[in-house]
Amino acid sequence: MTDRELLTRIARSAGQKAGYKQLVRELSLGGGMQRRLLLEQLARMTARGALVKLDREHWSIPRTVSGVGGTRENLSAGRLDLHRDGYGFVRPNARQASGQDDIFIPPNEINGAMQGDQVLVEVEPPKADGRRMGRIVRVIERRNPTVVGVFHYARSDRQQGHFVVPFDERMTQQILIPPGMEVPEVGGSAHRVLGAEAAAVQAKRLGLKQQEGSEVHPSGAKAQGYCEGLNVRAEARTLHEALTPDESLSLDESRTLHEAESLEGLVVDVEITSWPTPTRPPIGRVIEVLGDPDDFGVDVEMMIRKHQLPRIFPEKVLAEARSVAHLDEAEANSRRDFRSLPIVTIDGETARDFDDAVLVTERADGGYELQVHIADVAEYVRAGTDLDLEARLRGTSVYFPDRAIPMLPQELSTNICSLRPGEDRLVLSCIMQLDADGRIESYEIVEGVIRSAARMTYTEVHAIIEGDAEVRARYAALVPNFERMRLLAGKMNKRREERGSIDFDLPEPVIEFDEQGQMRGVTKSERTWANRLIEEFMLAANECVATWLEDLGVPSLYRIHEKPEARRVVQFEELAAAFGYSLGLGALPVKRIQTRGDRRDAQRSGRNAKTHEVPEDIPVTPRMYQKLAKRIEGKPEERILSYLMLRSLKQARYSEENEGHFALAAPSYTHFTSPIRRYPDLIVHRIAKALLREGVLGEGVVEHGRHGSPWHHPNEGLTGGMDSHPFARKKAKEWGTVGGGLARGNAGLSTPLRSAQDDRAVIEPPIPEAELAQIAEETSLTERRAAEAERELVEWKKVRFMQDRVGEEFAALVLNPTKYGMFVELTDMFVEGLVPIDSLRDDRYTWRENTHEIIGERWGRRFKAGDRVQVILDRILAQERRLQFSIVEEGIPLTGKKAAGASPRPKKDKRKDVREPASKGKKRFGKKGKRR
């Protein structure tokens, strides 16, 4: 049943609401699988705002607010994001479609909701400045069944019980743990995310074999000591519950019983048993003890549970993976055979899942043939199976510095689907023909079978390209192939640059470990041509597959990156102007707006909100960003301006509607090349395979301009017929419904839809567009969840690494001055921190918004983005995962502390209202006009 049919059925029910049992009865659903699919469908529709969950088993049609006057019931459903100061914002589920702003929720109107909950908000009429406020009237769905935090015992008998301080600083309420509920069940938990995982972690800490599913490092002695006392404490609790009230142990006696295995200060996972109310904190019970925060591996366990990452595969999923993990020889022999070709995989040194392999050959006419072979995961993970449902739940693999949480079980991800050398593997291939200049002329999508000739690493390929004699001798037979790859990749990169594709080349942090697994340092990742040639080949394959699917008109998933918002572009222009740069937008008509941050500040201060002039529509193009990136390359300000440019762009996401990819300047783009670790790629594979097996030809000719940028500006002087680009015209759908299928109305295709022997004019869509919309939304969320967990863990490890370096001095770069201080990055360590503005005590400093500088009122010293400074690490804020620095100048920290032997600063004559020349006083920093 589609979402539309389900909505219609609920809308026709009494009161426009329906219960789970009612739907099961009306739909005549049978076994558990059908009922589970119904619950998942209801959950997805609730998450995107199509339904409102009234209670545990009832849903209704939502009544949303209109943009101006509201409706009879001024209600809006959305996700609550809290701030550590107590207030929050509700982001409406349908915001992208309706353009609604976030709804501000004051602290006294939270009404027991927690971070990330789906809530129903009663919205007040918009204020004069357009800001919307509201109050939470109901929590639709709780998103925190478990919470990770640090355990603390009750300090006195007057307290209601023990408590846990949540690791997430946005959860400002402590979780109350009643006496006796601090001892987890020895048998583990049946929770979906944890499940057997709790028992596996406990067994691992006792030295037993860990359950299959991920890699875990041993915790420290303190956690082990606690785990060894679990049985004793469980017996104590059983005895406590069995005794009569007169015989029962007191709280102090119970604590004395297991004093040697104290929980104080340990990280625990808590199951919420009673949700908070406006007058009562949440209540929970400890279901798992992770260990001391400083123990190795505990930080990863914390992130897994904080972000609710599914980690242990259910046994039925593992059983299904084992049953399908074999090569069907008949299927392999029915496919196009590439096994005799010198195809290779190129991956990182630690990679174990090889999902792409490549080969470049030169044609007689001087052109090239580029083969990109991708593991045919869809052959093993069929729609609707337990494997498929688990992969959809996870959405993506999660990569931490010292381990990975795979989307698929290892029987598939590192075995039958991995393109290991010397083994036959099924693939879905994109064969591209390119001219001598690296422009794609045509392509073919085909099912095939390969046998990888070698498993190469980026380091080895880079050494071959750079002429390393030893490595070239080891792979002598393959050296000409890699030289052709490097040559073709350079030409393809040049073609991409010509159309305006943006390449910031921002470095990423790499956590280094020693032989004992302890963190050794943080370095910047190195991006060589070995990495870039694979990137170029994968981009080309993704673009060709997207072009093929779009030209067919078949519903599919696309990777889209929308044009940046006008206000963000203007904000970037203001910041770039302080460095003497511009995107080159020229004069534009503007309108006056107020940002959410300005309105929030105005509410606190009682003053009127600031207004900004923003163009109604900015014809910004990727080429403008690209040109600016080239201008700042190698300059001192490159790091900060690249960061600001990236921040001005929107976040890429998945969508069932093609909107183009702005950063790549691509009119059509999808994700096709990583089905082992990304669910959207698996969906695209499933669609492509269904079309090929229906007789649709996988061939296409790329006409001139078809892959050109759909974004252009009159001042850029572009030629080549870009106005006629199908995406630039925002072409209307050309499909009509014929007998339940889709009939093509476009006669402009350069290749027929089907073979000459098959004259059917109807193609059934492999996956309905409504379901693709759900998958796009889900996978965009799981992608962000994984990215947040990965980024947060890296920041946590950085903070832990710096704990022993408090008081040391470092060279740093000012990244972003703000009204409360400036963020700096250590030059040699890729570590960031904050210099609070109130720590600058040699003067009274204020934030100048118009110039984006922090300026001293008496001495005139300035701090702006791009400045080089010396800093001292003052404090480690471990819970907030922040480092706090102070500025140092000529041995004098600007926190009021003087270094030995430093002479006092001469007092300035207060009667003079002029600045002293730089040569007569303190050395001036950030002198006006000086290029940083």
Coordinates of N, CA and C in Angstrom, one line a residue, residues 563 585 588 617-621 624 712-714 716:
K563 N 21.1 25.3 -5.0 CA 21.7 26.6 -5.0 C 21.7 27.3 -3.6
L585 N 29.4 39.3 -7.8 CA 28.0 39.3 -8.1 C 27.5 40.6 -8.7
L588 N 22.9 44.3 -7.0 CA 21.7 43.5 -7.1 C 20.6 44.2 -6.3
D617 N 16.8 37.5 -5.5 CA 17.4 36.3 -6.1 C 18.8 36.7 -6.6
I618 N 19.7 35.8 -6.3 CA 21.1 36.0 -6.6 C 21.5 35.0 -7.7
P619 N 21.9 35.5 -8.9 CA 22.3 34.5 -9.9 C 23.7 34.0 -9.7
V620 N 24.0 33.5 -8.5 CA 25.3 33.0 -8.2 C 25.5 31.6 -8.9
T621 N 26.7 31.4 -9.3 CA 27.0 30.2 -10.1 C 28.2 29.4 -9.4
M624 N 31.6 31.0 -10.0 CA 32.1 32.1 -9.1 C 32.8 31.6 -7.9
H712 N 24.4 29.6 -14.8 CA 25.3 30.5 -15.4 C 24.8 32.0 -15.2
H713 N 25.8 32.9 -15.4 CA 25.5 34.3 -15.2 C 25.8 35.1 -16.4
P714 N 25.0 36.1 -16.8 CA 25.3 36.9 -18.0 C 26.7 37.4 -18.1
E716 N 29.4 36.0 -17.2 CA 30.4 35.0 -17.4 C 30.7 34.7 -18.9

